[in-house]
Short mmCIF file of C-alpha atoms in Angstrom, two decimals:
data_model
loop_
_atom_site.label_atom_id
_atom_site.label_comp_id
_atom_site.label_asym_id
_atom_site.label_seq_id
_atom_site.Cartn_x
_atom_site.Cartn_y
_atom_site.Cartn_z
CA MET A 608 -83.63 -64.93 -42.18
CA SER A 609 -80.65 -67.11 -42.44
CA ARG A 610 -80.34 -66.25 -46.13
CA ARG A 611 -80.37 -62.48 -45.26
CA THR A 612 -77.68 -63.02 -42.64
CA SER A 613 -75.54 -65.03 -45.07
CA ARG A 614 -75.91 -62.34 -47.76
CA LYS A 615 -74.84 -59.62 -45.30
CA SER A 616 -71.81 -61.67 -44.36
CA LEU A 617 -70.93 -62.11 -47.99
CA VAL A 618 -71.34 -58.39 -48.65
CA GLY A 619 -69.13 -57.62 -45.68
CA LEU A 620 -66.45 -59.94 -46.94
CA LEU A 621 -66.56 -58.40 -50.44
CA LEU A 622 -66.39 -54.88 -48.98
CA ALA A 623 -63.35 -55.77 -46.90
CA ALA A 624 -61.63 -57.25 -49.92
CA LEU A 625 -62.38 -54.14 -51.98
CA LEU A 626 -60.98 -51.87 -49.30
CA ALA A 627 -57.81 -53.99 -49.17
CA VAL A 628 -57.35 -53.69 -52.94
CA LEU A 629 -57.90 -49.92 -52.83
CA GLY A 630 -55.41 -49.60 -50.00
CA THR A 631 -52.76 -51.48 -51.97
CA ALA A 632 -53.36 -49.32 -55.05
CA CYS A 633 -53.08 -46.13 -53.03
CA SER A 634 -49.91 -47.37 -51.44
CA GLY A 635 -48.40 -48.11 -54.88
CA THR A 636 -49.32 -44.67 -56.20
CA GLU A 637 -47.69 -42.97 -53.27
CA LYS A 638 -44.44 -44.97 -53.73
CA SER A 639 -44.19 -44.13 -57.41
CA ALA A 640 -44.80 -40.44 -56.75
CA SER A 641 -42.01 -40.13 -54.20
CA PRO A 642 -38.73 -38.59 -55.52
CA PRO A 643 -36.04 -41.11 -56.52
CA ARG A 644 -32.91 -41.33 -54.43
CA SER A 645 -29.68 -39.97 -55.88
CA PRO A 646 -27.02 -42.59 -56.69
CA SER A 647 -24.22 -42.90 -54.18
CA ALA A 648 -21.04 -40.96 -54.87
CA SER A 649 -19.03 -44.16 -55.12
CA SER A 650 -21.06 -45.60 -57.99
CA THR A 651 -19.79 -44.89 -61.52
CA ALA A 652 -21.28 -45.67 -64.89
CA PRO A 653 -19.25 -47.85 -67.25
CA ASN A 654 -17.51 -46.01 -70.10
CA PRO A 655 -16.39 -48.62 -72.61
CA ALA A 656 -13.83 -47.45 -75.17
CA PRO A 657 -14.26 -48.44 -78.80
CA SER A 658 -11.74 -50.87 -80.22
CA ALA A 659 -8.97 -49.42 -82.38
CA THR A 660 -6.75 -50.74 -85.12
CA VAL A 661 -3.18 -49.77 -85.94
CA GLY A 662 -3.03 -46.25 -87.31
CA GLU A 663 -6.45 -45.07 -86.14
CA ALA A 664 -6.46 -41.58 -84.64
CA THR A 665 -7.70 -42.64 -81.23
CA GLY A 666 -4.56 -42.35 -79.14
CA LYS A 667 -5.39 -45.78 -77.67
CA PRO A 668 -3.63 -49.11 -78.26
CA ALA A 669 -5.25 -51.77 -80.39
CA SER A 670 -4.18 -54.48 -77.99
CA THR A 671 -5.25 -55.05 -74.39
CA SER A 672 -1.68 -54.81 -73.07
CA PRO A 673 -1.26 -52.74 -69.90
CA SER A 674 -0.38 -49.14 -70.57
CA PRO A 675 1.86 -47.04 -68.31
CA LYS A 676 0.70 -43.85 -70.02
CA SER A 677 -2.62 -42.15 -70.36
CA SER A 678 -3.80 -42.01 -73.96
CA PRO A 679 -6.68 -39.57 -74.27
CA THR A 680 -8.53 -39.17 -77.52
CA PRO A 681 -6.84 -36.44 -79.57
CA THR A 682 -8.56 -33.09 -79.50
CA ALA A 683 -9.57 -30.94 -82.41
CA GLY A 684 -6.59 -28.65 -81.87
CA PRO A 685 -6.60 -24.86 -81.83
CA SER A 686 -9.43 -24.41 -84.32
CA GLY A 687 -13.02 -25.56 -84.30
CA PRO A 688 -14.45 -27.84 -86.99
CA SER A 689 -15.67 -24.87 -89.01
CA GLY A 690 -12.20 -23.37 -89.13
CA SER A 691 -13.25 -20.42 -86.99
CA PRO A 692 -10.42 -18.94 -84.91
CA THR A 693 -10.85 -20.46 -81.46
CA ALA A 694 -7.08 -20.13 -80.99
CA ASN A 695 -7.54 -16.89 -79.04
CA ALA A 696 -9.24 -18.72 -76.20
CA LYS A 697 -6.66 -21.51 -76.14
CA ALA A 698 -3.47 -19.60 -76.85
CA ASN A 699 -2.44 -18.43 -73.39
CA CYS A 700 -1.49 -21.78 -71.88
CA ALA A 701 1.24 -22.80 -69.49
CA SER A 702 2.25 -25.63 -71.84
CA PRO A 703 1.26 -27.19 -75.18
CA GLY A 704 -0.54 -29.99 -73.35
CA ALA A 705 -2.74 -27.46 -71.57
CA CYS A 706 -3.95 -26.33 -75.00
CA GLY A 707 -4.64 -29.88 -76.16
CA PHE A 708 -1.43 -30.36 -78.13
CA PRO A 709 0.79 -33.46 -77.88
CA ASP A 710 3.17 -33.76 -74.93
CA ALA A 711 4.98 -36.45 -72.95
CA ASP A 712 1.69 -37.76 -71.54
CA THR A 713 0.03 -38.40 -74.89
CA THR A 714 2.95 -39.65 -77.01
CA GLY A 715 5.52 -42.42 -76.95
CA HIS A 716 5.20 -46.08 -76.04
CA ARG A 717 2.24 -47.20 -73.93
CA THR A 718 3.15 -50.79 -73.06
CA GLU A 719 5.86 -52.64 -71.18
CA LEU A 720 9.04 -53.09 -73.24
CA THR A 721 11.45 -55.97 -73.83
CA PRO A 722 15.16 -55.08 -74.21
CA HIS A 723 16.66 -55.61 -77.69
CA ASN A 724 20.30 -54.60 -78.00
CA THR A 725 20.23 -54.70 -81.80
CA GLY A 726 22.88 -52.19 -82.76
CA TYR A 727 22.44 -51.50 -86.47
CA LEU A 728 19.58 -53.69 -87.72
CA ALA A 729 18.45 -53.98 -91.34
CA ILE A 730 14.80 -55.01 -91.75
CA ARG A 731 14.15 -56.97 -94.97
CA GLU A 732 10.90 -58.77 -94.12
CA HIS A 733 7.81 -57.29 -95.78
CA GLY A 734 4.96 -56.61 -93.37
CA LYS A 735 7.08 -57.03 -90.27
CA VAL A 736 5.62 -55.62 -87.03
CA ILE A 737 7.95 -54.55 -84.23
CA ARG A 738 5.95 -54.10 -81.04
CA GLY A 739 7.10 -53.61 -77.47
CA TRP A 740 10.84 -53.52 -78.22
CA ASP A 741 13.29 -51.41 -76.23
CA ILE A 742 15.93 -51.01 -78.92
CA LYS A 743 19.51 -49.92 -78.37
CA GLY A 744 20.50 -49.24 -81.94
CA SER A 745 18.90 -48.16 -85.22
CA LEU A 746 16.58 -49.63 -87.85
CA ASP A 747 17.31 -49.52 -91.58
CA ILE A 748 14.19 -50.53 -93.53
CA TYR A 749 14.56 -52.43 -96.82
CA ALA A 750 10.97 -53.74 -96.91
CA ASN A 751 7.38 -52.70 -97.54
CA ASN A 752 4.62 -52.19 -94.97
CA VAL A 753 6.78 -52.36 -91.86
CA THR A 754 5.11 -51.17 -88.63
CA ILE A 755 6.94 -50.07 -85.51
CA ILE A 756 4.55 -49.53 -82.62
CA ASP A 757 4.73 -49.13 -78.84
CA SER A 758 8.52 -49.30 -78.82
CA ARG A 759 11.51 -47.21 -77.78
CA ILE A 760 14.62 -46.59 -79.86
CA THR A 761 17.84 -45.15 -78.46
CA SER A 762 20.23 -44.59 -81.35
CA ASP A 763 23.92 -43.87 -81.70
CA SER A 764 23.88 -43.81 -85.51
CA TRP A 765 22.79 -41.41 -88.24
CA TRP A 766 19.14 -42.14 -87.56
CA GLY A 767 16.68 -43.96 -85.37
CA ILE A 768 14.57 -45.29 -88.27
CA ASN A 769 15.35 -44.96 -91.97
CA LEU A 770 13.28 -46.06 -94.99
CA ARG A 771 15.35 -46.84 -98.05
CA PRO A 772 14.41 -45.74 -101.62
CA GLY A 773 12.07 -48.07 -103.47
CA PHE A 774 10.16 -49.20 -100.37
CA SER A 775 6.86 -47.97 -98.95
CA GLY A 776 4.19 -48.35 -96.29
CA LEU A 777 6.29 -47.63 -93.19
CA LYS A 778 4.31 -46.76 -90.04
CA VAL A 779 5.94 -45.52 -86.83
CA LEU A 780 3.28 -45.19 -84.13
CA HIS A 781 3.28 -44.58 -80.37
CA THR A 782 7.06 -44.89 -80.20
CA THR A 783 9.74 -43.07 -78.21
CA ILE A 784 12.72 -42.16 -80.39
CA THR A 785 15.80 -40.63 -78.86
CA ALA A 786 19.60 -40.70 -79.02
CA VAL A 787 22.74 -40.44 -76.93
CA PRO A 788 24.27 -36.95 -77.22
CA GLY A 789 27.96 -37.10 -78.10
CA LYS A 790 27.63 -40.41 -79.93
CA GLY A 791 27.22 -41.09 -83.62
CA PRO A 792 29.40 -40.99 -86.75
CA ASP A 793 29.46 -37.20 -87.13
CA ASN A 794 30.88 -36.30 -83.73
CA GLY A 795 27.57 -36.73 -82.01
CA GLY A 796 25.54 -35.75 -85.05
CA VAL A 797 22.73 -38.23 -84.69
CA ASP A 798 20.72 -36.41 -87.30
CA TYR A 799 17.38 -38.07 -88.05
CA ALA A 800 14.87 -39.68 -85.74
CA VAL A 801 12.84 -40.83 -88.76
CA SER A 802 14.18 -40.44 -92.28
CA ASN A 803 12.26 -41.19 -95.47
CA MET A 804 14.73 -41.58 -98.34
CA GLY A 805 12.07 -42.91 -100.71
CA GLY A 806 9.41 -41.34 -102.89
CA SER A 807 6.38 -42.81 -101.08
CA SER A 808 4.49 -41.55 -98.05
CA ILE A 809 5.08 -42.87 -94.53
CA GLU A 810 3.12 -42.31 -91.31
CA VAL A 811 4.62 -41.08 -88.05
CA GLY A 812 2.05 -40.62 -85.30
CA TRP A 813 1.92 -40.15 -81.51
CA CYS A 814 5.72 -40.37 -81.21
CA ASP A 815 7.90 -38.76 -78.55
CA VAL A 816 11.06 -37.55 -80.33
CA SER A 817 14.09 -35.89 -78.77
CA VAL A 818 17.84 -35.15 -79.20
CA PHE A 819 18.10 -35.56 -83.00
CA GLY A 820 19.37 -32.51 -84.92
CA ASP A 821 16.91 -32.86 -87.83
CA ALA A 822 14.27 -34.94 -86.12
CA LEU A 823 11.68 -35.80 -88.80
CA SER A 824 13.20 -35.66 -92.28
CA MET A 825 11.19 -36.35 -95.43
CA GLY A 826 9.63 -34.93 -98.59
CA GLN A 827 6.38 -36.87 -98.28
CA GLY A 828 4.60 -38.35 -95.31
CA ASN A 829 1.88 -37.96 -92.71
CA LEU A 830 3.29 -36.52 -89.48
CA HIS A 831 0.57 -36.17 -86.86
CA ASP A 832 0.19 -35.94 -83.09
CA ASN A 833 3.94 -36.06 -82.40
CA TYR A 834 5.95 -34.34 -79.66
CA VAL A 835 9.40 -33.17 -80.84
CA HIS A 836 11.48 -31.54 -78.12
CA ASP A 837 14.90 -31.16 -76.46
CA ILE A 838 16.90 -31.10 -79.67
CA ALA A 839 20.58 -31.37 -78.71
CA PRO A 840 22.90 -28.92 -80.52
CA PHE A 841 26.33 -30.22 -81.52
CA VAL A 842 29.49 -29.25 -83.39
CA ASN A 843 30.02 -31.48 -86.45
CA LEU A 844 33.33 -32.84 -87.73
CA GLY A 845 33.73 -29.69 -89.81
CA GLY A 846 33.97 -27.69 -86.60
CA GLU A 847 30.63 -25.90 -87.11
CA TRP A 848 27.38 -25.96 -85.21
CA GLN A 849 25.04 -28.34 -87.00
CA HIS A 850 21.77 -26.71 -88.10
CA THR A 851 18.74 -28.08 -86.26
CA ASN A 852 15.08 -28.50 -87.26
CA ALA A 853 12.17 -30.36 -85.69
CA VAL A 854 10.81 -31.15 -89.18
CA ILE A 855 12.87 -30.74 -92.34
CA SER A 856 12.18 -31.23 -96.04
CA GLY A 857 14.77 -30.59 -98.73
CA GLY A 858 12.42 -30.06 -101.67
CA GLY A 859 12.09 -32.02 -104.88
CA ASN A 860 9.31 -34.09 -103.30
CA THR A 861 6.97 -36.10 -105.48
CA GLY A 862 4.19 -36.62 -102.92
CA HIS A 863 2.30 -34.73 -100.21
CA LEU A 864 3.84 -33.85 -96.86
CA ILE A 865 1.24 -33.42 -94.09
CA ILE A 866 2.32 -31.89 -90.77
CA ARG A 867 -0.79 -31.84 -88.60
CA HIS A 868 -1.44 -31.41 -84.86
CA ASN A 869 2.13 -31.79 -83.63
CA THR A 870 4.11 -30.02 -80.93
CA LEU A 871 7.36 -28.94 -82.60
CA LEU A 872 9.92 -27.32 -80.32
CA ASN A 873 13.41 -26.16 -81.24
CA ALA A 874 14.98 -24.49 -78.22
CA THR A 875 18.45 -24.40 -79.81
CA SER A 876 20.01 -20.96 -79.49
CA LEU A 877 20.91 -18.87 -82.52
CA LYS A 878 24.60 -19.22 -81.64
CA GLN A 879 24.35 -23.02 -81.63
CA GLY A 880 22.92 -23.64 -85.09
CA ALA A 881 19.16 -23.11 -84.71
CA SER A 882 17.46 -23.29 -88.09
CA GLY A 883 13.68 -23.85 -87.86
CA SER A 884 10.93 -25.71 -86.11
CA ILE A 885 9.68 -26.53 -89.61
CA GLY A 886 12.24 -26.14 -92.38
CA LEU A 887 10.91 -26.36 -95.94
CA PHE A 888 14.06 -25.80 -97.98
CA ALA A 889 14.60 -25.92 -101.74
CA ASP A 890 17.93 -27.71 -101.33
CA THR A 891 17.36 -30.51 -103.85
CA GLY A 892 14.41 -29.12 -105.81
CA VAL A 893 11.18 -27.14 -105.65
CA VAL A 894 9.10 -27.49 -102.48
CA ARG A 895 5.48 -28.41 -103.28
CA ASN A 896 2.33 -29.85 -101.73
CA VAL A 897 2.88 -29.37 -98.01
CA THR A 898 0.11 -28.97 -95.41
CA VAL A 899 1.04 -27.41 -92.05
CA ASP A 900 -2.14 -27.46 -89.99
CA ARG A 901 -3.04 -27.02 -86.30
CA ASN A 902 0.45 -27.35 -84.83
CA TRP A 903 2.10 -25.79 -81.78
CA ILE A 904 5.37 -24.39 -83.12
CA ALA A 905 8.20 -22.70 -81.23
CA GLY A 906 11.85 -21.86 -81.77
CA GLY A 907 14.48 -21.80 -84.47
CA ALA A 908 16.02 -18.86 -86.27
CA TYR A 909 12.61 -18.63 -87.97
CA ALA A 910 9.88 -20.88 -86.67
CA LEU A 911 8.88 -21.75 -90.25
CA TYR A 912 10.81 -21.65 -93.51
CA GLY A 913 8.14 -21.55 -96.21
CA GLY A 914 9.83 -23.08 -99.25
CA SER A 915 11.15 -19.98 -101.08
CA THR A 916 10.06 -18.39 -104.35
CA GLY A 917 9.29 -21.56 -106.32
CA ALA A 918 7.13 -23.19 -103.69
CA THR A 919 3.57 -24.17 -104.62
CA GLY A 920 0.68 -25.89 -102.87
CA ILE A 921 1.88 -24.87 -99.39
CA LYS A 922 -1.05 -24.58 -96.98
CA VAL A 923 -0.31 -23.15 -93.52
CA THR A 924 -3.50 -22.96 -91.45
CA ASP A 925 -4.64 -22.61 -87.84
CA ASN A 926 -1.22 -22.94 -86.21
CA ILE A 927 -0.09 -21.44 -82.92
CA PHE A 928 3.41 -19.95 -83.02
CA SER A 929 4.46 -19.98 -79.39
CA THR A 930 6.64 -17.26 -77.87
CA GLU A 931 8.07 -19.56 -75.19
CA TYR A 932 11.64 -19.20 -76.55
CA HIS A 933 11.55 -15.93 -78.49
CA PRO A 934 9.14 -12.94 -78.55
CA ASN A 935 8.41 -13.64 -82.23
CA SER A 936 8.42 -17.45 -81.92
CA GLY A 937 11.69 -17.72 -83.85
CA GLY A 938 14.83 -15.78 -83.01
CA TYR A 939 14.44 -13.60 -86.11
CA GLY A 940 10.72 -13.98 -86.61
CA VAL A 941 7.83 -16.31 -87.34
CA VAL A 942 8.30 -17.12 -91.02
CA ALA A 943 10.85 -16.65 -93.79
CA HIS A 944 10.84 -17.39 -97.54
CA TRP A 945 7.07 -17.44 -97.91
CA ASN A 946 6.03 -17.41 -101.58
CA HIS A 947 2.80 -15.43 -101.41
CA LYS A 948 2.29 -15.63 -105.18
CA GLY A 949 2.80 -19.38 -105.47
CA ALA A 950 -0.07 -21.37 -106.97
CA GLY A 951 -2.16 -22.99 -104.26
CA ASN A 952 -0.29 -21.36 -101.39
CA VAL A 953 -2.56 -20.54 -98.43
CA TRP A 954 -1.78 -18.70 -95.19
CA ARG A 955 -4.80 -18.55 -92.87
CA ASN A 956 -5.53 -17.97 -89.19
CA ASN A 957 -2.01 -18.45 -87.87
CA ARG A 958 -1.42 -16.75 -84.54
CA LEU A 959 1.16 -16.08 -81.91
CA SER A 960 0.43 -17.67 -78.58
CA ASP A 961 -0.94 -14.37 -77.26
CA GLY A 962 -3.63 -14.51 -79.96
CA ARG A 963 -2.19 -11.99 -82.45
CA LEU A 964 -2.61 -12.86 -86.10
CA VAL A 965 0.60 -13.43 -88.06
CA THR A 966 0.99 -12.14 -91.62
CA PRO A 967 4.14 -13.28 -93.45
CA GLU A 968 6.33 -10.95 -95.42
CA PRO A 969 6.68 -11.97 -99.11
CA SER A 970 9.94 -13.66 -100.00
CA ALA A 971 12.40 -11.60 -101.99
#
């Protein structure tokens, strides 16, 4: 009898334990089946940016210095990766920046600057890096592999930065380059923001350039993601309006000139010496091997001078010719002196800012 009673007690205890375990399991199933709560509006996921080195097309500084400007990753420009014309959808914009082109927010210096009243300064140290300088003066480069980054140059000379013949490897990145109108040796003719006098390529990227009459001057180089604007017209010592161009090349080049994803504005009036936004001129020899790709271009007598009858290897693709200054982008039209029969010359998917395709007239 006592054994039966003890067994019943044991069974009762085991049954109670089993019910407790089942209750816990059911409770766990119910909790996992309930919908998860949404995260609070104040919580944000981390978004680490990849590190960058000098010259990488990231629009972000390589250092961890504080940046007063936003530096978004550059966009693909007016055309998609396949080269299909997406310019129609992006053409009607209030400003170049609204279409993803460079502007004051995405170019120029990004860090705090230290004043350097250099005046004229010749650089003769190979591999020198100038970073974070606020320069009152101009730089004349007699050295290889010089880098100027996150700086500002205010010039009262012929140029802001000049590379001498026989030297190579110059990089000008994330720098603001401007001048003082009315100053300079040619009655205010501060002509070149960056000048390449040599036969080797240089890189100019993410720079904010203003005032200079012929802002970026070279036969070979890689000009990308720059904002050229507010060119200041002036009368030279000869008593004539100086011709103005956002980018100019005089021909006779031995290398490749790449002009890619820039905003190039020349608001100079026709009566004050406007020449082009991009001027490819056969002044010192034949123009050859130039790529003009995915730029926002506006102003000049003609927005683009195409190199004339001898030009070869000129590729003009996927550009937007803005009508912000003239109905046809330039005062007289979009393009002049285009050599349609030149070997390797390509004109493809270039449009006015209202989306209309542009077809150049052959040069005479």
